[in-house]
Amino acid sequence: MLHKKLVKFDNDFLWGASTSAYQVEGANLVDGKGPSCQDVKEVPEGTSDLTVCADHYHHFKEDIALMAEMGFKTYRFSISWSRVLPQGTGKINPKGIEFYNQLIDECLKYNIIPFVTMFHFDMPAALDEKGGWSCPESVEWFLEYARVLFKNFGDRVKYWLTINEQNMLTLAGQVIGALHLPKGCTNEMKEIYQQNHYMLVAQAKVMSLCHDMNPDAKIGPALNISLVYAASCRPEDVIAAQNFNAIRNWLYLDASVYGVYNNLVWAYLQENDACPEFADGDAEALKNGHPDFIGFNYYNTATCQESDGTETDNPVADQQTTGGAAGLYRAYRNEYLEMTEFGWEIDPVGFRGTIREIYSRYRLPMIVCENGIGAYDQLVDGRVHDSYRIQYLREHIEQIQLAISDGCEMMGYCPWSAIDLISTHEGMVKRYGFIYVDREEFDLKQLKRYRKDSFYWYKKVIATHGRDL
Ligand code: BG6
């Protein structure tokens, strides 16, 4: 361990935690909500559907009271597009607006700042049927939805996140059931990157809209950023790591912050006849959208070695597991890192490296929107002894403090997740929360809430401004 003079966490550092609507709310077709792509997708075998989740929709007051008990300064949640606009555009669902008004007000009652994600993997099914992000109209759809949000909630919501993990939607969208290819699509890569382009343009326009409609609000992307290591100091491995860094990370941040395509990725797309088409005004829109901060999710790093040319183009296996691309890179199992029970590598030091790298490239304040460990938690006599979670979070918070001490500007930390919820593709058994929700994959029981050991630990961390870890 190197000796370093540590800078303290600011007193206004935003300690909190995150959830997303489709994974936590339940009530998925209740009170006028339209289905989203998540409600109509084929549920992975052995996992529950999204009808109930943690039933946050009906328990939000109890849940926010528990967050307040932990001392949260902020709560990052997402708004379900199809709860607000059941068809995705057009008629507004008053009950949907009412629900989010209550949720926001409940946070404010405890001085918890609502940090709102506009879109978290849940395209309204009605728009998905029309082609979802593959339609050029998707840019206008998203703008219409954004207008509804800024108009109804902008008086109280001052922090917005645009699209959760657009990079994972693009690279692993089919694994998480959130991105579809139109029937008869012949150039899959071009189609995917065209969808990605519409999202980039939509995001840029929404950032401009936010600044026009709510000048005192701040808005930023919420990407999944992981520093990519080279498997060795062989120059070819270093080039491979640069390639995957560009494909996985920098494409999205370069476009969000600088309004340009990353040159390495553009060359890769050119080689594969997969460059997106630009409509009139797209380049300008990208240049005009400016984030106020960078939101990012971090679970682990990735490691790459030189491609041997045999990789089938499968850039990632899931959000945190690297695949490969012929001629560019192949995944490498980093022997220095341990893994979670679900096979994701654990790398706290890489968190510091990731924060330093983002800051040196973009010089914007950052907030961690997700970070955490999925585990098979056990409820025994009303207690959950999740020492592994405490250890994981402690080691990551230490690295944030080191990164702050390196001169990086950090606004806050919102681990995943505030409360147990349904995983993207591994069901209810993969738990992340500070609050245990008593249900099983298929047996819903009473959905009673229990404070895990990590709940008490995080409460102490927040109370001491990160001094007592
Ligand atoms: C992120 C997503 O990729 O990781 C969350 O933004 C997700 O929606 C989280 O739940 C953990 O992933 P998983 O697959 O374990 O649920």
GROMACS .gro file of C-alpha atoms and ligand atoms in nm:
model
  485
    1MET     CA    1   0.000   0.000   0.000
    2LEU     CA    2   0.150   0.329  -0.098
    3HIS     CA    3   0.155   0.612   0.153
    4LYS     CA    4  -0.063   0.897   0.050
    5LYS     CA    5  -0.209   1.192   0.231
    6LEU     CA    6  -0.583   1.136   0.210
    7VAL     CA    7  -0.826   1.415   0.131
    8LYS     CA    8  -1.152   1.386   0.327
    9PHE     CA    9  -1.491   1.338   0.166
   10ASP     CA   10  -1.672   1.672   0.144
   11ASN     CA   11  -1.964   1.716   0.382
   12ASP     CA   12  -2.193   1.763   0.082
   13PHE     CA   13  -2.075   1.439  -0.086
   14LEU     CA   14  -2.387   1.261  -0.210
   15TRP     CA   15  -2.404   0.928  -0.031
   16GLY     CA   16  -2.697   0.721  -0.149
   17ALA     CA   17  -2.787   0.415  -0.354
   18SER     CA   18  -2.967   0.320  -0.674
   19THR     CA   19  -3.255   0.122  -0.819
   20SER     CA   20  -3.430   0.106  -1.155
   21ALA     CA   21  -3.803   0.112  -1.217
   22TYR     CA   22  -3.847  -0.216  -1.404
   23GLN     CA   23  -3.633  -0.407  -1.154
   24VAL     CA   24  -3.779  -0.273  -0.831
   25GLU     CA   25  -4.130  -0.132  -0.875
   26GLY     CA   26  -4.345  -0.428  -0.975
   27ALA     CA   27  -4.707  -0.320  -1.041
   28ASN     CA   28  -4.597  -0.353  -1.399
   29LEU     CA   29  -4.942  -0.328  -1.555
   30VAL     CA   30  -5.117  -0.146  -1.274
   31ASP     CA   31  -5.283   0.200  -1.267
   32GLY     CA   32  -5.264   0.256  -1.639
   33LYS     CA   33  -4.899   0.160  -1.692
   34GLY     CA   34  -4.830   0.027  -2.040
   35PRO     CA   35  -4.599  -0.271  -2.082
   36SER     CA   36  -4.232  -0.209  -2.151
   37CYS     CA   37  -4.001  -0.430  -2.355
   38GLN     CA   38  -3.903  -0.595  -2.026
   39ASP     CA   39  -4.264  -0.699  -1.957
   40VAL     CA   40  -4.307  -0.870  -2.290
   41LYS     CA   41  -3.965  -1.032  -2.322
   42GLU     CA   42  -3.913  -1.402  -2.271
   43VAL     CA   43  -3.815  -1.442  -1.906
   44PRO     CA   44  -3.484  -1.632  -1.866
   45GLU     CA   45  -3.549  -1.988  -1.751
   46GLY     CA   46  -3.575  -2.033  -1.375
   47THR     CA   47  -3.617  -1.662  -1.301
   48SER     CA   48  -3.931  -1.476  -1.202
   49ASP     CA   49  -4.105  -1.218  -1.418
   50LEU     CA   50  -4.139  -0.848  -1.335
   51THR     CA   51  -4.495  -0.843  -1.209
   52VAL     CA   52  -4.400  -0.782  -0.846
   53CYS     CA   53  -4.022  -0.736  -0.811
   54ALA     CA   54  -3.971  -0.571  -0.468
   55ASP     CA   55  -4.317  -0.411  -0.499
   56HIS     CA   56  -4.155  -0.073  -0.442
   57TYR     CA   57  -4.462   0.077  -0.611
   58HIS     CA   58  -4.668  -0.010  -0.306
   59HIS     CA   59  -4.390   0.004  -0.043
   60PHE     CA   60  -4.205   0.319  -0.148
   61LYS     CA   61  -4.287   0.510   0.171
   62GLU     CA   62  -4.152   0.232   0.389
   63ASP     CA   63  -3.849   0.195   0.161
   64ILE     CA   64  -3.763   0.564   0.158
   65ALA     CA   65  -3.803   0.578   0.536
   66LEU     CA   66  -3.540   0.302   0.556
   67MET     CA   67  -3.313   0.496   0.319
   68ALA     CA   68  -3.360   0.803   0.538
   69GLU     CA   69  -3.269   0.591   0.841
   70MET     CA   70  -2.942   0.502   0.666
   71GLY     CA   71  -2.888   0.875   0.620
   72PHE     CA   72  -2.910   0.887   0.240
   73LYS     CA   73  -2.834   1.225   0.088
   74THR     CA   74  -2.963   1.109  -0.248
   75TYR     CA   75  -3.167   0.829  -0.401
   76ARG     CA   76  -3.106   0.736  -0.762
   77PHE     CA   77  -3.414   0.580  -0.919
   78SER     CA   78  -3.549   0.564  -1.272
   79ILE     CA   79  -3.881   0.667  -1.414
   80SER     CA   80  -4.067   0.408  -1.616
   81TRP     CA   81  -4.139   0.565  -1.955
   82SER     CA   82  -4.448   0.350  -2.010
   83ARG     CA   83  -4.590   0.431  -1.666
   84VAL     CA   84  -4.589   0.798  -1.764
   85LEU     CA   85  -4.672   0.752  -2.133
   86PRO     CA   86  -4.832   0.406  -2.169
   87GLN     CA   87  -4.795   0.411  -2.547
   88GLY     CA   88  -4.456   0.582  -2.531
   89THR     CA   89  -4.592   0.900  -2.689
   90GLY     CA   90  -4.925   1.084  -2.682
   91LYS     CA   91  -5.158   1.036  -2.391
   92ILE     CA   92  -5.010   1.090  -2.044
   93ASN     CA   93  -5.110   0.853  -1.762
   94PRO     CA   94  -5.211   1.081  -1.468
   95LYS     CA   95  -5.162   0.797  -1.219
   96GLY     CA   96  -4.806   0.756  -1.341
   97ILE     CA   97  -4.734   1.125  -1.286
   98GLU     CA   98  -4.897   1.101  -0.947
   99PHE     CA   99  -4.682   0.806  -0.845
  100TYR     CA  100  -4.356   0.982  -0.931
  101ASN     CA  101  -4.477   1.304  -0.768
  102GLN     CA  102  -4.531   1.108  -0.449
  103LEU     CA  103  -4.196   0.931  -0.478
  104ILE     CA  104  -4.011   1.259  -0.533
  105ASP     CA  105  -4.198   1.433  -0.251
  106GLU     CA  106  -4.132   1.145  -0.017
  107CYS     CA  107  -3.757   1.178  -0.085
  108LEU     CA  108  -3.769   1.554  -0.032
  109LYS     CA  109  -3.956   1.507   0.294
  110TYR     CA  110  -3.634   1.351   0.430
  111ASN     CA  111  -3.401   1.591   0.244
  112ILE     CA  112  -3.302   1.310   0.011
  113ILE     CA  113  -3.212   1.452  -0.330
  114PRO     CA  114  -3.392   1.266  -0.610
  115PHE     CA  115  -3.135   1.167  -0.875
  116VAL     CA  116  -3.348   1.054  -1.165
  117THR     CA  117  -3.259   0.825  -1.453
  118MET     CA  118  -3.486   0.894  -1.747
  119PHE     CA  119  -3.441   0.561  -1.920
  120HIS     CA  120  -3.316   0.236  -1.772
  121PHE     CA  121  -3.351  -0.056  -2.018
  122ASP     CA  122  -3.732  -0.029  -2.046
  123MET     CA  123  -3.851   0.098  -2.383
  124PRO     CA  124  -4.233   0.110  -2.396
  125ALA     CA  125  -4.351  -0.207  -2.573
  126ALA     CA  126  -4.573   0.002  -2.802
  127LEU     CA  127  -4.264   0.180  -2.937
  128ASP     CA  128  -4.061  -0.137  -2.940
  129GLU     CA  129  -4.321  -0.291  -3.171
  130LYS     CA  130  -4.260  -0.006  -3.412
  131GLY     CA  131  -3.887  -0.084  -3.401
  132GLY     CA  132  -3.772   0.094  -3.084
  133TRP     CA  133  -3.430   0.255  -3.115
  134SER     CA  134  -3.399   0.127  -3.471
  135CYS     CA  135  -3.643   0.399  -3.586
  136PRO     CA  136  -3.516   0.747  -3.665
  137GLU     CA  137  -3.832   0.871  -3.488
  138SER     CA  138  -3.696   0.734  -3.160
  139VAL     CA  139  -3.506   1.061  -3.118
  140GLU     CA  140  -3.834   1.257  -3.119
  141TRP     CA  141  -4.005   0.998  -2.895
  142PHE     CA  142  -3.736   1.040  -2.634
  143LEU     CA  143  -3.756   1.419  -2.658
  144GLU     CA  144  -4.133   1.412  -2.609
  145TYR     CA  145  -4.091   1.191  -2.302
  146ALA     CA  146  -3.817   1.421  -2.170
  147ARG     CA  147  -4.043   1.725  -2.209
  148VAL     CA  148  -4.309   1.551  -1.999
  149LEU     CA  149  -4.054   1.474  -1.727
  150PHE     CA  150  -3.895   1.820  -1.717
  151LYS     CA  151  -4.237   1.988  -1.717
  152ASN     CA  152  -4.390   1.774  -1.443
  153PHE     CA  153  -4.093   1.709  -1.218
  154GLY     CA  154  -3.837   1.976  -1.309
  155ASP     CA  155  -3.946   2.203  -1.025
  156ARG     CA  156  -3.813   1.946  -0.774
  157VAL     CA  157  -3.571   1.723  -0.965
  158LYS     CA  158  -3.238   1.900  -1.016
  159TYR     CA  159  -3.026   1.602  -1.120
  160TRP     CA  160  -3.104   1.396  -1.429
  161LEU     CA  161  -2.934   1.098  -1.588
  162THR     CA  162  -3.018   1.037  -1.953
  163ILE     CA  163  -2.981   0.673  -2.059
  164ASN     CA  164  -2.858   0.405  -1.825
  165GLU     CA  165  -2.561   0.215  -1.966
  166GLN     CA  166  -2.608   0.301  -2.329
  167ASN     CA  167  -2.283   0.115  -2.390
  168MET     CA  168  -2.429  -0.205  -2.245
  169LEU     CA  169  -2.753  -0.155  -2.438
  170THR     CA  170  -2.539  -0.149  -2.749
  171LEU     CA  171  -2.292  -0.423  -2.658
  172ALA     CA  172  -2.509  -0.656  -2.447
  173GLY     CA  173  -2.860  -0.533  -2.526
  174GLN     CA  174  -2.983  -0.873  -2.625
  175VAL     CA  175  -2.858  -1.037  -2.303
  176ILE     CA  176  -3.048  -0.783  -2.092
  177GLY     CA  177  -3.357  -0.797  -2.311
  178ALA     CA  178  -3.344  -0.429  -2.397
  179LEU     CA  179  -3.238  -0.403  -2.759
  180HIS     CA  180  -3.384  -0.582  -3.057
  181LEU     CA  181  -3.284  -0.632  -3.415
  182PRO     CA  182  -3.553  -0.582  -3.676
  183LYS     CA  183  -3.660  -0.893  -3.866
  184GLY     CA  184  -3.456  -0.957  -4.178
  185CYS     CA  185  -3.166  -0.741  -4.060
  186THR     CA  186  -2.864  -0.830  -4.275
  187ASN     CA  187  -2.586  -0.622  -4.121
  188GLU     CA  188  -2.625  -0.670  -3.748
  189MET     CA  189  -2.335  -0.448  -3.650
  190LYS     CA  190  -2.451  -0.159  -3.864
  191GLU     CA  191  -2.802  -0.192  -3.724
  192ILE     CA  192  -2.680  -0.191  -3.365
  193TYR     CA  193  -2.455   0.109  -3.416
  194GLN     CA  194  -2.734   0.294  -3.595
  195GLN     CA  195  -2.953   0.240  -3.289
  196ASN     CA  196  -2.665   0.359  -3.075
  197HIS     CA  197  -2.638   0.669  -3.294
  198TYR     CA  198  -3.005   0.754  -3.244
  199MET     CA  199  -2.954   0.721  -2.870
  200LEU     CA  200  -2.649   0.950  -2.882
  201VAL     CA  201  -2.840   1.214  -3.077
  202ALA     CA  202  -3.147   1.176  -2.853
  203GLN     CA  203  -2.930   1.215  -2.545
  204ALA     CA  204  -2.754   1.523  -2.681
  205LYS     CA  205  -3.085   1.689  -2.768
  206VAL     CA  206  -3.231   1.602  -2.429
  207MET     CA  207  -2.931   1.755  -2.251
  208SER     CA  208  -2.987   2.079  -2.447
  209LEU     CA  209  -3.360   2.065  -2.374
  210CYS     CA  210  -3.297   2.019  -2.004
  211HIS     CA  211  -3.074   2.327  -1.995
  212ASP     CA  212  -3.339   2.528  -2.184
  213MET     CA  213  -3.635   2.416  -1.975
  214ASN     CA  214  -3.470   2.393  -1.632
  215PRO     CA  215  -3.159   2.610  -1.630
  216ASP     CA  216  -3.079   2.526  -1.269
  217ALA     CA  217  -3.088   2.150  -1.330
  218LYS     CA  218  -2.787   1.934  -1.405
  219ILE     CA  219  -2.782   1.642  -1.645
  220GLY     CA  220  -2.535   1.376  -1.749
  221PRO     CA  221  -2.498   1.028  -1.896
  222ALA     CA  222  -2.493   0.709  -1.686
  223LEU     CA  223  -2.251   0.475  -1.860
  224ASN     CA  224  -2.090   0.153  -1.747
  225ILE     CA  225  -1.722   0.238  -1.746
  226SER     CA  226  -1.445  -0.012  -1.675
  227LEU     CA  227  -1.083   0.051  -1.737
  228VAL     CA  228  -0.939  -0.212  -1.972
  229TYR     CA  229  -0.598  -0.357  -1.883
  230ALA     CA  230  -0.353  -0.520  -2.119
  231ALA     CA  231  -0.288  -0.884  -2.029
  232SER     CA  232   0.087  -0.813  -2.045
  233CYS     CA  233   0.330  -0.542  -2.147
  234ARG     CA  234   0.356  -0.699  -2.492
  235PRO     CA  235   0.287  -0.402  -2.721
  236GLU     CA  236   0.025  -0.606  -2.910
  237ASP     CA  237  -0.167  -0.664  -2.588
  238VAL     CA  238  -0.155  -0.293  -2.510
  239ILE     CA  239  -0.303  -0.212  -2.851
  240ALA     CA  240  -0.575  -0.474  -2.787
  241ALA     CA  241  -0.659  -0.306  -2.454
  242GLN     CA  242  -0.678   0.032  -2.626
  243ASN     CA  243  -0.916  -0.115  -2.882
  244PHE     CA  244  -1.155  -0.253  -2.623
  245ASN     CA  245  -1.127   0.064  -2.412
  246ALA     CA  246  -1.245   0.261  -2.714
  247ILE     CA  247  -1.526   0.019  -2.804
  248ARG     CA  248  -1.649  -0.028  -2.448
  249ASN     CA  249  -1.591   0.311  -2.290
  250TRP     CA  250  -1.459   0.606  -2.486
  251LEU     CA  251  -1.698   0.593  -2.781
  252TYR     CA  252  -1.982   0.682  -2.546
  253LEU     CA  253  -1.804   0.941  -2.335
  254ASP     CA  254  -1.634   1.110  -2.633
  255ALA     CA  255  -1.976   1.147  -2.795
  256SER     CA  256  -2.150   1.264  -2.476
  257VAL     CA  257  -1.886   1.514  -2.372
  258TYR     CA  258  -1.715   1.627  -2.694
  259GLY     CA  259  -1.992   1.544  -2.942
  260VAL     CA  260  -1.759   1.341  -3.166
  261TYR     CA  261  -1.713   0.976  -3.255
  262ASN     CA  262  -1.404   0.805  -3.118
  263ASN     CA  263  -1.159   0.761  -3.408
  264LEU     CA  264  -1.064   0.400  -3.323
  265VAL     CA  265  -1.428   0.294  -3.315
  266TRP     CA  266  -1.511   0.485  -3.630
  267ALA     CA  267  -1.229   0.304  -3.812
  268TYR     CA  268  -1.357  -0.030  -3.675
  269LEU     CA  269  -1.708   0.049  -3.799
  270GLN     CA  270  -1.574   0.155  -4.138
  271GLU     CA  271  -1.388  -0.174  -4.173
  272ASN     CA  272  -1.712  -0.359  -4.104
  273ASP     CA  273  -1.933  -0.145  -4.325
  274ALA     CA  274  -2.118  -0.051  -4.006
  275CYS     CA  275  -2.089   0.328  -3.981
  276PRO     CA  276  -2.417   0.487  -3.875
  277GLU     CA  277  -2.594   0.723  -4.114
  278PHE     CA  278  -2.605   1.085  -3.997
  279ALA     CA  279  -2.927   1.277  -4.062
  280ASP     CA  280  -2.913   1.652  -4.125
  281GLY     CA  281  -2.839   1.829  -3.799
  282ASP     CA  282  -2.708   1.521  -3.613
  283ALA     CA  283  -2.347   1.637  -3.602
  284GLU     CA  284  -2.457   1.976  -3.475
  285ALA     CA  285  -2.691   1.824  -3.215
  286LEU     CA  286  -2.406   1.608  -3.084
  287LYS     CA  287  -2.184   1.913  -3.052
  288ASN     CA  288  -2.455   2.116  -2.879
  289GLY     CA  289  -2.540   1.872  -2.601
  290HIS     CA  290  -2.322   1.924  -2.295
  291PRO     CA  291  -2.332   1.714  -1.979
  292ASP     CA  292  -2.278   1.890  -1.647
  293PHE     CA  293  -2.124   1.582  -1.490
  294ILE     CA  294  -2.047   1.221  -1.572
  295GLY     CA  295  -2.251   0.948  -1.406
  296PHE     CA  296  -2.099   0.604  -1.434
  297ASN     CA  297  -2.149   0.252  -1.305
  298TYR     CA  298  -1.847   0.048  -1.205
  299TYR     CA  299  -1.839  -0.320  -1.118
  300ASN     CA  300  -1.495  -0.433  -1.234
  301THR     CA  301  -1.221  -0.386  -1.490
  302ALA     CA  302  -1.164  -0.585  -1.808
  303THR     CA  303  -0.844  -0.740  -1.937
  304CYS     CA  304  -0.754  -0.805  -2.300
  305GLN     CA  305  -0.489  -0.971  -2.504
  306GLU     CA  306  -0.409  -0.961  -2.871
  307SER     CA  307  -0.670  -1.112  -3.098
  308ASP     CA  308  -0.570  -1.436  -3.266
  309GLY     CA  309  -0.815  -1.364  -3.544
  310THR     CA  310  -1.060  -1.640  -3.455
  311GLU     CA  311  -1.295  -1.443  -3.227
  312THR     CA  312  -1.651  -1.426  -3.342
  313ASP     CA  313  -1.767  -1.067  -3.307
  314ASN     CA  314  -1.911  -1.079  -2.959
  315PRO     CA  315  -1.770  -0.771  -2.788
  316VAL     CA  316  -1.898  -0.869  -2.442
  317ALA     CA  317  -2.064  -1.176  -2.290
  318ASP     CA  318  -2.265  -0.968  -2.043
  319GLN     CA  319  -2.221  -0.626  -1.884
  320GLN     CA  320  -1.904  -0.724  -1.698
  321THR     CA  321  -1.764  -1.014  -1.898
  322THR     CA  322  -1.544  -0.946  -2.197
  323GLY     CA  323  -1.584  -1.130  -2.527
  324GLY     CA  324  -1.369  -1.059  -2.830
  325ALA     CA  325  -1.351  -0.911  -3.178
  326ALA     CA  326  -1.138  -1.062  -3.453
  327GLY     CA  327  -0.831  -0.852  -3.524
  328LEU     CA  328  -0.894  -0.624  -3.224
  329TYR     CA  329  -0.886  -0.801  -2.887
  330ARG     CA  330  -0.977  -1.113  -2.697
  331ALA     CA  331  -1.079  -1.157  -2.334
  332TYR     CA  332  -0.816  -1.255  -2.079
  333ARG     CA  333  -0.888  -1.389  -1.731
  334ASN     CA  334  -0.699  -1.160  -1.493
  335GLU     CA  335  -0.527  -1.393  -1.250
  336TYR     CA  336  -0.481  -1.116  -0.991
  337LEU     CA  337  -0.853  -1.073  -0.934
  338GLU     CA  338  -1.105  -1.273  -0.735
  339MET     CA  339  -1.458  -1.330  -0.857
  340THR     CA  340  -1.806  -1.293  -0.713
  341GLU     CA  341  -2.034  -1.595  -0.676
  342PHE     CA  342  -2.177  -1.492  -1.011
  343GLY     CA  343  -1.844  -1.489  -1.191
  344TRP     CA  344  -1.776  -1.116  -1.210
  345GLU     CA  345  -1.421  -1.012  -1.128
  346ILE     CA  346  -1.367  -0.787  -0.826
  347ASP     CA  347  -1.120  -0.500  -0.863
  348PRO     CA  348  -1.134  -0.210  -0.618
  349VAL     CA  349  -0.797  -0.071  -0.727
  350GLY     CA  350  -0.925  -0.068  -1.084
  351PHE     CA  351  -1.201   0.161  -0.959
  352ARG     CA  352  -0.943   0.424  -0.871
  353GLY     CA  353  -0.777   0.371  -1.209
  354THR     CA  354  -1.112   0.409  -1.385
  355ILE     CA  355  -1.197   0.731  -1.201
  356ARG     CA  356  -0.853   0.878  -1.274
  357GLU     CA  357  -0.877   0.790  -1.640
  358ILE     CA  358  -1.227   0.936  -1.683
  359TYR     CA  359  -1.127   1.256  -1.509
  360SER     CA  360  -0.808   1.306  -1.704
  361ARG     CA  361  -0.997   1.259  -2.033
  362TYR     CA  362  -1.307   1.468  -1.960
  363ARG     CA  363  -1.247   1.696  -1.660
  364LEU     CA  364  -1.606   1.685  -1.539
  365PRO     CA  365  -1.730   1.607  -1.188
  366MET     CA  366  -1.836   1.245  -1.151
  367ILE     CA  367  -2.094   1.050  -0.960
  368VAL     CA  368  -2.085   0.673  -0.920
  369CYS     CA  369  -2.436   0.558  -1.008
  370GLU     CA  370  -2.380   0.188  -0.946
  371ASN     CA  371  -2.122  -0.035  -0.779
  372GLY     CA  372  -2.187  -0.346  -0.576
  373ILE     CA  373  -2.177  -0.720  -0.535
  374GLY     CA  374  -2.449  -0.962  -0.637
  375ALA     CA  375  -2.471  -1.254  -0.393
  376TYR     CA  376  -2.694  -1.533  -0.265
  377ASP     CA  377  -2.784  -1.357   0.063
  378GLN     CA  378  -2.941  -1.571   0.336
  379LEU     CA  379  -3.201  -1.448   0.582
  380VAL     CA  380  -3.146  -1.629   0.912
  381ASP     CA  381  -3.351  -1.535   1.219
  382GLY     CA  382  -3.430  -1.196   1.070
  383ARG     CA  383  -3.065  -1.112   0.999
  384VAL     CA  384  -2.851  -1.111   0.686
  385HIS     CA  385  -2.480  -1.132   0.761
  386ASP     CA  386  -2.345  -0.990   0.436
  387SER     CA  387  -1.987  -0.927   0.546
  388TYR     CA  388  -1.873  -0.988   0.185
  389ARG     CA  389  -2.082  -0.687   0.075
  390ILE     CA  390  -1.939  -0.468   0.349
  391GLN     CA  391  -1.590  -0.571   0.247
  392TYR     CA  392  -1.660  -0.507  -0.123
  393LEU     CA  393  -1.809  -0.163  -0.061
  394ARG     CA  394  -1.547  -0.061   0.195
  395GLU     CA  395  -1.264  -0.146  -0.043
  396HIS     CA  396  -1.431   0.050  -0.322
  397ILE     CA  397  -1.501   0.355  -0.106
  398GLU     CA  398  -1.134   0.356   0.000
  399GLN     CA  399  -1.041   0.377  -0.366
  400ILE     CA  400  -1.279   0.667  -0.426
  401GLN     CA  401  -1.107   0.852  -0.147
  402LEU     CA  402  -0.768   0.778  -0.300
  403ALA     CA  403  -0.897   0.904  -0.636
  404ILE     CA  404  -1.025   1.223  -0.470
  405SER     CA  405  -0.681   1.257  -0.315
  406ASP     CA  406  -0.539   1.222  -0.668
  407GLY     CA  407  -0.730   1.537  -0.764
  408CYS     CA  408  -1.041   1.379  -0.918
  409GLU     CA  409  -1.371   1.557  -0.861
  410MET     CA  410  -1.629   1.319  -0.713
  411MET     CA  411  -1.984   1.432  -0.637
  412GLY     CA  412  -2.125   1.118  -0.485
  413TYR     CA  413  -2.158   0.744  -0.454
  414CYS     CA  414  -2.473   0.543  -0.520
  415PRO     CA  415  -2.405   0.172  -0.494
  416TRP     CA  416  -2.632  -0.088  -0.646
  417SER     CA  417  -2.872  -0.133  -0.495
  418ALA     CA  418  -3.067   0.048  -0.225
  419ILE     CA  419  -3.295  -0.252  -0.182
  420ASP     CA  420  -3.304  -0.604  -0.324
  421LEU     CA  421  -3.450  -0.617  -0.673
  422ILE     CA  422  -3.457  -0.839  -0.980
  423SER     CA  423  -3.129  -0.878  -1.166
  424THR     CA  424  -3.113  -0.804  -1.538
  425HIS     CA  425  -3.094  -1.172  -1.633
  426GLU     CA  426  -3.029  -1.374  -1.317
  427GLY     CA  427  -3.349  -1.329  -1.121
  428MET     CA  428  -3.419  -1.242  -0.759
  429VAL     CA  429  -3.156  -1.471  -0.609
  430LYS     CA  430  -2.879  -1.237  -0.722
  431ARG     CA  431  -2.919  -0.976  -0.451
  432TYR     CA  432  -2.742  -0.643  -0.414
  433GLY     CA  433  -2.943  -0.439  -0.161
  434PHE     CA  434  -2.878  -0.295   0.184
  435ILE     CA  435  -3.242  -0.384   0.253
  436TYR     CA  436  -3.343  -0.747   0.222
  437VAL     CA  437  -3.680  -0.815   0.059
  438ASP     CA  438  -3.827  -1.139   0.187
  439ARG     CA  439  -3.941  -1.321  -0.121
  440GLU     CA  440  -3.800  -1.599  -0.327
  441GLU     CA  441  -3.779  -1.645  -0.698
  442PHE     CA  442  -4.137  -1.767  -0.725
  443ASP     CA  443  -4.271  -1.761  -0.369
  444LEU     CA  444  -4.359  -1.398  -0.299
  445LYS     CA  445  -4.414  -1.446   0.076
  446GLN     CA  446  -4.498  -1.117   0.253
  447LEU     CA  447  -4.227  -0.903   0.090
  448LYS     CA  448  -4.124  -0.794   0.434
  449ARG     CA  449  -3.818  -0.568   0.457
  450TYR     CA  450  -3.514  -0.653   0.677
  451ARG     CA  451  -3.204  -0.448   0.747
  452LYS     CA  452  -2.891  -0.639   0.639
  453ASP     CA  453  -2.562  -0.600   0.831
  454SER     CA  454  -2.449  -0.376   0.544
  455PHE     CA  455  -2.744  -0.144   0.623
  456TYR     CA  456  -2.604  -0.065   0.968
  457TRP     CA  457  -2.251  -0.039   0.833
  458TYR     CA  458  -2.348   0.204   0.553
  459LYS     CA  459  -2.545   0.413   0.801
  460LYS     CA  460  -2.227   0.456   1.004
  461VAL     CA  461  -2.022   0.536   0.692
  462ILE     CA  462  -2.264   0.812   0.595
  463ALA     CA  463  -2.292   0.949   0.948
  464THR     CA  464  -1.913   0.984   0.968
  465HIS     CA  465  -1.879   1.126   0.612
  466GLY     CA  466  -1.683   0.820   0.507
  467ARG     CA  467  -1.434   0.844   0.794
  468ASP     CA  468  -1.541   0.524   0.969
  469LEU     CA  469  -1.532   0.249   0.711
  470BG6     C1  470  -2.603  -0.274  -1.442
  470BG6     C2  471  -2.745  -0.231  -1.464
  470BG6     O1  472  -2.554  -0.323  -1.561
  470BG6     O2  473  -2.578  -0.376  -1.353
  470BG6     C3  474  -2.844  -0.275  -1.361
  470BG6     O3  475  -2.753  -0.091  -1.482
  470BG6     C4  476  -2.809  -0.416  -1.317
  470BG6     O4  477  -2.973  -0.265  -1.415
  470BG6     C5  478  -2.672  -0.415  -1.255
  470BG6     O5  479  -2.903  -0.477  -1.235
  470BG6     C6  480  -2.629  -0.550  -1.204
  470BG6     O6  481  -2.638  -0.643  -1.307
  470BG6     P1  482  -2.715  -0.780  -1.290
  470BG6     O7  483  -2.709  -0.842  -1.425
  470BG6     O8  484  -2.643  -0.854  -1.186
  470BG6     O9  485  -2.854  -0.744  -1.250
   0.00000   0.00000   0.00000
